[in-house]
JSON list of C-alpha atoms in Angstrom, two decimals:
[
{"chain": "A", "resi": 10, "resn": "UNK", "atom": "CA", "xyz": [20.75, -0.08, 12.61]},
{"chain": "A", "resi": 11, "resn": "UNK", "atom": "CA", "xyz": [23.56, 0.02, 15.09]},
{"chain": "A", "resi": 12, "resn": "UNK", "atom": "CA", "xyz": [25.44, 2.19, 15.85]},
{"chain": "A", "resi": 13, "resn": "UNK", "atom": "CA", "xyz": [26.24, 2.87, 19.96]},
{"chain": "A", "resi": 14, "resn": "UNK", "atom": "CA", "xyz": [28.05, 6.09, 20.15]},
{"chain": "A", "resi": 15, "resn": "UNK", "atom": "CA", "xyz": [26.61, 8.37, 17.32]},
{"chain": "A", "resi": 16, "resn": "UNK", "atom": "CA", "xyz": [22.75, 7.08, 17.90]},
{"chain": "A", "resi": 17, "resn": "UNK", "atom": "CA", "xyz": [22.77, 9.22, 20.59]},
{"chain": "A", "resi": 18, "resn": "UNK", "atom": "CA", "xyz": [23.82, 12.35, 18.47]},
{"chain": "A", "resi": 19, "resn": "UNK", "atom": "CA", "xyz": [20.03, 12.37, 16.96]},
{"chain": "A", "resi": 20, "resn": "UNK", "atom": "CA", "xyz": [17.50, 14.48, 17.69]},
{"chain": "A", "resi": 21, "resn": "UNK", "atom": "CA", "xyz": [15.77, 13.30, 20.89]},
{"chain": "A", "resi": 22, "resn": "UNK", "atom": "CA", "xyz": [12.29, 12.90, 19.92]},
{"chain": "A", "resi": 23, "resn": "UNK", "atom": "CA", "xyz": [9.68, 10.85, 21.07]},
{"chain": "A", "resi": 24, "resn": "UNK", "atom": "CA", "xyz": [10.24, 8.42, 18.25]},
{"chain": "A", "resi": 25, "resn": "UNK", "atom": "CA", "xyz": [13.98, 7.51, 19.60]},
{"chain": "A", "resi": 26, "resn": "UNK", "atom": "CA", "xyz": [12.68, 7.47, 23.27]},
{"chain": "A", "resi": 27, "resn": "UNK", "atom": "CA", "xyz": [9.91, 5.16, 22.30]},
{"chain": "A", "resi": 28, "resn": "UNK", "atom": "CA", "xyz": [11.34, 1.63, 23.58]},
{"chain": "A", "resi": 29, "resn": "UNK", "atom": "CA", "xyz": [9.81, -0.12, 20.70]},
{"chain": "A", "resi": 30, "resn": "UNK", "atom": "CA", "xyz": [12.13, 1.53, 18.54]},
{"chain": "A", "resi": 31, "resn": "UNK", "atom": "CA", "xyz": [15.15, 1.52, 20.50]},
{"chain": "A", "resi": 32, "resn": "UNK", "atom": "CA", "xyz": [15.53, -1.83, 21.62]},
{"chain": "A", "resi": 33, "resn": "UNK", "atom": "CA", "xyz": [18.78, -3.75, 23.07]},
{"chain": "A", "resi": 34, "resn": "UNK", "atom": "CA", "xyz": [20.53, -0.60, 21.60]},
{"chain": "A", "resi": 35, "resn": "UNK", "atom": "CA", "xyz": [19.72, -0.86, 18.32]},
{"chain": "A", "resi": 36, "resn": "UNK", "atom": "CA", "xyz": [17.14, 1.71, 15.82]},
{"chain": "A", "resi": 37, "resn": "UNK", "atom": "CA", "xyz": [14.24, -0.74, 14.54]},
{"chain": "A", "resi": 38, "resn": "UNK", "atom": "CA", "xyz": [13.30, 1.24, 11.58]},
{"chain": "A", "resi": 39, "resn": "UNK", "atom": "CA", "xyz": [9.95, -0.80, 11.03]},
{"chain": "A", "resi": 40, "resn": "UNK", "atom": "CA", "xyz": [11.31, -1.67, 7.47]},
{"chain": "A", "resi": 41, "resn": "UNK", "atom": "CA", "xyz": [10.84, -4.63, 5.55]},
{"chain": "A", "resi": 42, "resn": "UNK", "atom": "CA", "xyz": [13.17, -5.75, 2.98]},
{"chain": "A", "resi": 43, "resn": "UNK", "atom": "CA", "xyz": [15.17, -9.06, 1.98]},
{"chain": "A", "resi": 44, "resn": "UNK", "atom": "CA", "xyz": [18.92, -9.25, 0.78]},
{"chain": "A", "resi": 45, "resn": "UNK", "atom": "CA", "xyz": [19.90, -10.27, -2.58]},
{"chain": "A", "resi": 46, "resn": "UNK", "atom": "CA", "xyz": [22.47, -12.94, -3.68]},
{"chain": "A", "resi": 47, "resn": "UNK", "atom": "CA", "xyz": [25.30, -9.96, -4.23]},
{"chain": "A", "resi": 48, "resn": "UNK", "atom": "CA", "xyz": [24.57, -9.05, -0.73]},
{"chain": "A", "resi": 49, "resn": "UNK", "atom": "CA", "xyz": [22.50, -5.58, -1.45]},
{"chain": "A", "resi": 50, "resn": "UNK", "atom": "CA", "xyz": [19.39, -5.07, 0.87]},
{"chain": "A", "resi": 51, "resn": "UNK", "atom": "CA", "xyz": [16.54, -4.36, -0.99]},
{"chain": "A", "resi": 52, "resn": "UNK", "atom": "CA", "xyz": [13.60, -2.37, 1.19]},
{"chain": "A", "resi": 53, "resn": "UNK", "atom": "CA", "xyz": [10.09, -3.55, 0.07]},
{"chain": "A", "resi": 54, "resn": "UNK", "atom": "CA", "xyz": [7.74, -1.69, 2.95]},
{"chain": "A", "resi": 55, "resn": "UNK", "atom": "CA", "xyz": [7.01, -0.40, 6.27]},
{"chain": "A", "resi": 56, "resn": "UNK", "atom": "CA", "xyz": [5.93, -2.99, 8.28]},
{"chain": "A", "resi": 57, "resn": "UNK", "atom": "CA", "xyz": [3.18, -1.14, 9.27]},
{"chain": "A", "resi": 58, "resn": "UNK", "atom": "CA", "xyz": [2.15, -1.24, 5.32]},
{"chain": "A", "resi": 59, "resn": "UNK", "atom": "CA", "xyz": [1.78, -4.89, 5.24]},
{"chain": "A", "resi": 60, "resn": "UNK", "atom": "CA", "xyz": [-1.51, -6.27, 4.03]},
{"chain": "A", "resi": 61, "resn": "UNK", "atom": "CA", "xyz": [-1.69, -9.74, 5.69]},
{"chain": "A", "resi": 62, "resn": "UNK", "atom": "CA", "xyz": [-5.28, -10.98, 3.87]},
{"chain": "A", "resi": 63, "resn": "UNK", "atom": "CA", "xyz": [-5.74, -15.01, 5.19]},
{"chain": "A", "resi": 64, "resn": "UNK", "atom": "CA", "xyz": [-2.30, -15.38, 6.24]},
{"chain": "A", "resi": 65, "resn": "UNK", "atom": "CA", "xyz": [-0.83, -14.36, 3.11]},
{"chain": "A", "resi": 66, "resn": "UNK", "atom": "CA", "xyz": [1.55, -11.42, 3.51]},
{"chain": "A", "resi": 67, "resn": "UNK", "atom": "CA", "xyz": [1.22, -8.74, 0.64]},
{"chain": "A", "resi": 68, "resn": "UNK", "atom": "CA", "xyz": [3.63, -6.03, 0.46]},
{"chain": "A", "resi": 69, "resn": "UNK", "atom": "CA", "xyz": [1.44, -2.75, -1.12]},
{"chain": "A", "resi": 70, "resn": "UNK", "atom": "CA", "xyz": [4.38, -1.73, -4.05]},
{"chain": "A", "resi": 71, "resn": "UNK", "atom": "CA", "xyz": [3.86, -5.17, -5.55]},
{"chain": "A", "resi": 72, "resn": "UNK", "atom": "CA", "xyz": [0.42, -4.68, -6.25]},
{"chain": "A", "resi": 73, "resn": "UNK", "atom": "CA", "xyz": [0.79, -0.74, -6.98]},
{"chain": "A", "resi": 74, "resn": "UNK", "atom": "CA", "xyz": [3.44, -1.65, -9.47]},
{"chain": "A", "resi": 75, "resn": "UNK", "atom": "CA", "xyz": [1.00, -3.77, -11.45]},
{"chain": "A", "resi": 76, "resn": "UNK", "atom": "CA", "xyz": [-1.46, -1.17, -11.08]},
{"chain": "A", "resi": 77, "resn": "UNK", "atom": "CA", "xyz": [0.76, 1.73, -12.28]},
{"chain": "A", "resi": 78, "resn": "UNK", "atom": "CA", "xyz": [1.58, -0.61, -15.55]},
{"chain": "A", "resi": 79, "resn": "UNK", "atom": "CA", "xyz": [-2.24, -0.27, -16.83]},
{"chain": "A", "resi": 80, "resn": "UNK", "atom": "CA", "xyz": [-2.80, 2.61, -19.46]},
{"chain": "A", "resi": 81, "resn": "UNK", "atom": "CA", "xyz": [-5.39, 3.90, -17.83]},
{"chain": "A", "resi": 82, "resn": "UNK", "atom": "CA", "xyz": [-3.88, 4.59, -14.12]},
{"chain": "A", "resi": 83, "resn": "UNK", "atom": "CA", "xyz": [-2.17, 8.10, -13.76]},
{"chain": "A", "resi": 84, "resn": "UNK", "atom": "CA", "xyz": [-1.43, 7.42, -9.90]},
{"chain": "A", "resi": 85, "resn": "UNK", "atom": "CA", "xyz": [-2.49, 4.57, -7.00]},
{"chain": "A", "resi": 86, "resn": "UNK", "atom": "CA", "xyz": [-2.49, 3.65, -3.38]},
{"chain": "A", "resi": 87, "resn": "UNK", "atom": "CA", "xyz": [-2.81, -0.04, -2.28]},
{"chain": "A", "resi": 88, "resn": "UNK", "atom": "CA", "xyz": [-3.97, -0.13, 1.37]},
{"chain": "A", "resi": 89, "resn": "UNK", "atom": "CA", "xyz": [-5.52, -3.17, 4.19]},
{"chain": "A", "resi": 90, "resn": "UNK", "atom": "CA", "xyz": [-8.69, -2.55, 5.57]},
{"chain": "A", "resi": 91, "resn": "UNK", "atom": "CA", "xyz": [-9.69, -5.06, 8.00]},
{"chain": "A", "resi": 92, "resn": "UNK", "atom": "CA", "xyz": [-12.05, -7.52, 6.89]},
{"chain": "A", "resi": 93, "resn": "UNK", "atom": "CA", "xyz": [-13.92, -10.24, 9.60]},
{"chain": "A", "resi": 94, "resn": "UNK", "atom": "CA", "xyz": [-13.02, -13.77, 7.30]},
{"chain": "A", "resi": 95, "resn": "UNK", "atom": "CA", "xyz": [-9.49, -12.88, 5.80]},
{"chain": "A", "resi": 96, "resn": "UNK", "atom": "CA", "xyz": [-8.28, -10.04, 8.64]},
{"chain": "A", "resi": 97, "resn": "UNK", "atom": "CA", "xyz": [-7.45, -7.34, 5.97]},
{"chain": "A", "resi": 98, "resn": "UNK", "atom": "CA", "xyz": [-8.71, -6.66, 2.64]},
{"chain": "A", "resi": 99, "resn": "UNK", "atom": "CA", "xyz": [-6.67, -5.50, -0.64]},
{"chain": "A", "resi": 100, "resn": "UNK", "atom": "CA", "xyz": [-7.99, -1.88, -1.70]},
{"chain": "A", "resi": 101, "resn": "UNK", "atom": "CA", "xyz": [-6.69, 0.51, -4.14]},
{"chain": "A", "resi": 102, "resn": "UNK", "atom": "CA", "xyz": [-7.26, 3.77, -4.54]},
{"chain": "A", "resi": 103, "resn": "UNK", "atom": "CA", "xyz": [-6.93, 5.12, -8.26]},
{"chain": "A", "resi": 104, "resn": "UNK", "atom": "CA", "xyz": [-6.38, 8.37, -10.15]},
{"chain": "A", "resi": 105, "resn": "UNK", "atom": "CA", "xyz": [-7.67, 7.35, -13.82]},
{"chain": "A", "resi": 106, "resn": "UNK", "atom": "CA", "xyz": [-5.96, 9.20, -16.63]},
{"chain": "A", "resi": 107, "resn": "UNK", "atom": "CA", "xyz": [-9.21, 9.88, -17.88]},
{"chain": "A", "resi": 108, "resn": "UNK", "atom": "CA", "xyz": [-11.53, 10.41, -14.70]},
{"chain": "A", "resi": 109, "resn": "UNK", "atom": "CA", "xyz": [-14.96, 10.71, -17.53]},
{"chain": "A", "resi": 110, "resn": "UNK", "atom": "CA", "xyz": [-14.00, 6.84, -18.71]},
{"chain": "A", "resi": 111, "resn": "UNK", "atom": "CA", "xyz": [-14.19, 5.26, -15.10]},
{"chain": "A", "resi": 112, "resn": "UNK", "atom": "CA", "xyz": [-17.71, 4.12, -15.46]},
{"chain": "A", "resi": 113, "resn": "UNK", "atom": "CA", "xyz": [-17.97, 2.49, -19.25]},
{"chain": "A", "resi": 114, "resn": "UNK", "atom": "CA", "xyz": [-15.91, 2.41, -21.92]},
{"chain": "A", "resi": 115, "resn": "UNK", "atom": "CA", "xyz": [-17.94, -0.44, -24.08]},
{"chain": "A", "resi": 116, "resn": "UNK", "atom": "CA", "xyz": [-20.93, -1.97, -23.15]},
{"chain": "A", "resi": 117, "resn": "UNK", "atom": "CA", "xyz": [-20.52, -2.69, -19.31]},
{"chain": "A", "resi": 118, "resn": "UNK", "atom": "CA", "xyz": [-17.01, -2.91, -18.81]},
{"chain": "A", "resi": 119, "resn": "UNK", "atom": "CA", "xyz": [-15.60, -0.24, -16.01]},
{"chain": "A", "resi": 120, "resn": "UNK", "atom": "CA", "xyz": [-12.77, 0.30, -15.02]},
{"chain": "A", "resi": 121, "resn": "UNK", "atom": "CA", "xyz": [-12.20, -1.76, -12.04]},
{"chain": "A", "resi": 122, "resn": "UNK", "atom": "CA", "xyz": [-13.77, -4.84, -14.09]},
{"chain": "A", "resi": 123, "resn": "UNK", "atom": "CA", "xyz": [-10.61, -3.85, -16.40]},
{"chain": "A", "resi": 124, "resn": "UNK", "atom": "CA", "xyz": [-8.34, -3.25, -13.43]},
{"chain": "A", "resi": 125, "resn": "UNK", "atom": "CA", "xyz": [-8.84, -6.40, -12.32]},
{"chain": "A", "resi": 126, "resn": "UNK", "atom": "CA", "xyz": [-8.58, -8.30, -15.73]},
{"chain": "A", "resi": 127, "resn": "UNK", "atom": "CA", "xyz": [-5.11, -6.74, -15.71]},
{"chain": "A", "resi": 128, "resn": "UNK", "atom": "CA", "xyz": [-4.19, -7.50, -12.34]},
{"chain": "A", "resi": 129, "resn": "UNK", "atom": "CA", "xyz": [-5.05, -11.17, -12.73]},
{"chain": "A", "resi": 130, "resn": "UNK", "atom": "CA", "xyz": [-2.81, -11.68, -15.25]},
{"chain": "A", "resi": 131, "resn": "UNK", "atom": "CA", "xyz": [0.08, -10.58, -13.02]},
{"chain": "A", "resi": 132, "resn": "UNK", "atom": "CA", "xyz": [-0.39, -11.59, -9.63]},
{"chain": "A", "resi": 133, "resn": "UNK", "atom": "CA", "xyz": [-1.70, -14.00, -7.80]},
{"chain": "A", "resi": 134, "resn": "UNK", "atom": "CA", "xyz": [-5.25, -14.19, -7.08]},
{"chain": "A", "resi": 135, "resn": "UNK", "atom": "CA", "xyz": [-5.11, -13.34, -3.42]},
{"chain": "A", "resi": 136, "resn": "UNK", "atom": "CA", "xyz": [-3.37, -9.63, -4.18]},
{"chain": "A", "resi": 137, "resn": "UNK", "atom": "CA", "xyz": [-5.64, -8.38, -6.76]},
{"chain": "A", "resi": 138, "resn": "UNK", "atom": "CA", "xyz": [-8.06, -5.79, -4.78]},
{"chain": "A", "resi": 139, "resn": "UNK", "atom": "CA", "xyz": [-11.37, -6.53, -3.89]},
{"chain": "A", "resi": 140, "resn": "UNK", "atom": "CA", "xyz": [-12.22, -2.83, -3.97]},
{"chain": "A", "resi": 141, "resn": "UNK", "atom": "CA", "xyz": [-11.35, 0.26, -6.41]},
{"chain": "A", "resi": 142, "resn": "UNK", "atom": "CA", "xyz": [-12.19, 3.98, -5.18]},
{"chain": "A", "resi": 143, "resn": "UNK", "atom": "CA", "xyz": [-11.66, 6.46, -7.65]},
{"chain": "A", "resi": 144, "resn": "UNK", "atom": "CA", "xyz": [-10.57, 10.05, -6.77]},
{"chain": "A", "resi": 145, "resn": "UNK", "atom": "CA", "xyz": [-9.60, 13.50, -8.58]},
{"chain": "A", "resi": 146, "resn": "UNK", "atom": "CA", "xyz": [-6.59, 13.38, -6.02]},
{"chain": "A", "resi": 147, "resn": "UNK", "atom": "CA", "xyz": [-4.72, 11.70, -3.67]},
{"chain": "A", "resi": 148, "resn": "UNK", "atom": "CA", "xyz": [-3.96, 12.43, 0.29]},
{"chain": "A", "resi": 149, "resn": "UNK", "atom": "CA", "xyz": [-0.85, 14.01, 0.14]},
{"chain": "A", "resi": 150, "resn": "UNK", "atom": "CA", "xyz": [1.20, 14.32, 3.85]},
{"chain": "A", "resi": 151, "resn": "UNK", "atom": "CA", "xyz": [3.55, 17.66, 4.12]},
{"chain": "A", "resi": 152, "resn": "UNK", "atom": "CA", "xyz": [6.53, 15.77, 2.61]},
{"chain": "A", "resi": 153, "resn": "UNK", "atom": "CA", "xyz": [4.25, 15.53, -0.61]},
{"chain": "A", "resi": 154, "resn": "UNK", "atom": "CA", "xyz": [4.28, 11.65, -0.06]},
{"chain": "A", "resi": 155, "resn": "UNK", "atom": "CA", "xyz": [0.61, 9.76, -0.73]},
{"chain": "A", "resi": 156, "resn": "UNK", "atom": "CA", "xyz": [-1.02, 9.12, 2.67]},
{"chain": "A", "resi": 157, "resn": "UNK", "atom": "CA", "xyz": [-1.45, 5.69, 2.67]},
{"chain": "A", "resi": 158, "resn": "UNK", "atom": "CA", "xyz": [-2.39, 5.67, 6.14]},
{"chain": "A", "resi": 159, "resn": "UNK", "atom": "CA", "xyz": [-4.83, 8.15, 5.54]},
{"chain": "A", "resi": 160, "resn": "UNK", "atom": "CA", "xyz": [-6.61, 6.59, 2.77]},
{"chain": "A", "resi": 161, "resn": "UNK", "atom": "CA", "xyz": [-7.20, 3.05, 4.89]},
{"chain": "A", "resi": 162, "resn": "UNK", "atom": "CA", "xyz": [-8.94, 5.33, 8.28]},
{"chain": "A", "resi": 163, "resn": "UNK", "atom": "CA", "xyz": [-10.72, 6.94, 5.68]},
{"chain": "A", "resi": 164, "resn": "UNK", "atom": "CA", "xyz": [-11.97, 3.81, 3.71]},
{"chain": "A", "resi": 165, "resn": "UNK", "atom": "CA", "xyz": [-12.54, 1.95, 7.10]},
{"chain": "A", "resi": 166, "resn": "UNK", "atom": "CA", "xyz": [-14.85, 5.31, 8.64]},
{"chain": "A", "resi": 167, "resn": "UNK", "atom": "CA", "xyz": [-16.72, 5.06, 4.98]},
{"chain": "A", "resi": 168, "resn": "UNK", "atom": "CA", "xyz": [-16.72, 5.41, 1.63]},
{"chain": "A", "resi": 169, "resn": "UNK", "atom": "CA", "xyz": [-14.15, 7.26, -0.29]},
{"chain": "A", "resi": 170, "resn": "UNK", "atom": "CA", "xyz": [-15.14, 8.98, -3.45]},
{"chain": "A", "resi": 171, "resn": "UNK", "atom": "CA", "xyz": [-16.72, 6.52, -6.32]},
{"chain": "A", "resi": 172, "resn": "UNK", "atom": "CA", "xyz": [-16.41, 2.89, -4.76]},
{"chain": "A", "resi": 173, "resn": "UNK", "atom": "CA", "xyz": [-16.63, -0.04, -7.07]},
{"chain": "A", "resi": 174, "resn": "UNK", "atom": "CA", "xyz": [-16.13, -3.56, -6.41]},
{"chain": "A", "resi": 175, "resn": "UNK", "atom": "CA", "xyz": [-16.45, -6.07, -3.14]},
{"chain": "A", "resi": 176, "resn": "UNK", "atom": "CA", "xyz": [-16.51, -9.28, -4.62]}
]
């Protein structure tokens, strides 16, 4: 964003002090996004959000969105943890409709086994998560937003709630 004389009309916090935000007078938001063909700028993350698993990038709302499309999933999170081979991992953390049917619903088919039958036949093999954690609820931050930030320190430090998957 540019814009010389009013920038300096914001509030001056530490975010528009910071130099890595204000930089050859413009505001880097941190955003990621990509314009379309009628010119409209579409924002997909934070760049901070970014999962980058073996070089791949893999923007969080993709993989949410496929998430969100399965009966069973009443709200999600898709986070990077870092992994040693690939640098980050996919995760997801899930609020089932039904929190009772998480572990079998048939003879040993769970959830995440059915998460991830639904995911592969959406995206790509790379952005289906190698891990499911089931909660009750998920971090909310003051603005009533889902933590997503939260949920990856907390899956790093250890396990959050019922873990299933790591394959």
């Amino acid at each position: 964003i540019r814009r010389p004389p009013r920038s300096t009309l914001f509030p001056c916090t530490t975010l528009f002090r910071s130099r890595a935000v204000l930089r050859t007078g413009r505001l880097h938001t941190g955003d990621l996004g990509r314009l379309l063909a009628d010119g409209s700028l579409v924002i997909e993350c934070r760049r901070t959000d970014l999962i980058v698993s073996g070089g791949e990038n893999i923007y969080p709302g993709e993989v949410e969105a496929a998430l969100r499309s399965h009966p069973e999933v009443a709200q999600v999170c898709v986070y990077g943890v870092p992994d040693p081979l690939w640098g980050q991992a996919v995760h997801a953390a899930i609020v089932p409709v039904k929190p009772g049917d998480v572990y079998s619903v048939g003879e040993n088919d769970t959830l995440a086994q059915r998460l991830r039958r639904h995911c592969a036949a959406i995206l790509s093999g790379f952005k289906i998560p190698r891990r499911f954690c089931f909660l009750d609820v998920l971090p909310q931050t003051a603005g009533g937003k889902i933590a997503r930030d939260a949920m990856a320190r907390a899956d790093t430090e250890a396990a959050v709630g019922t873990t299933e998957g790591d394959y």
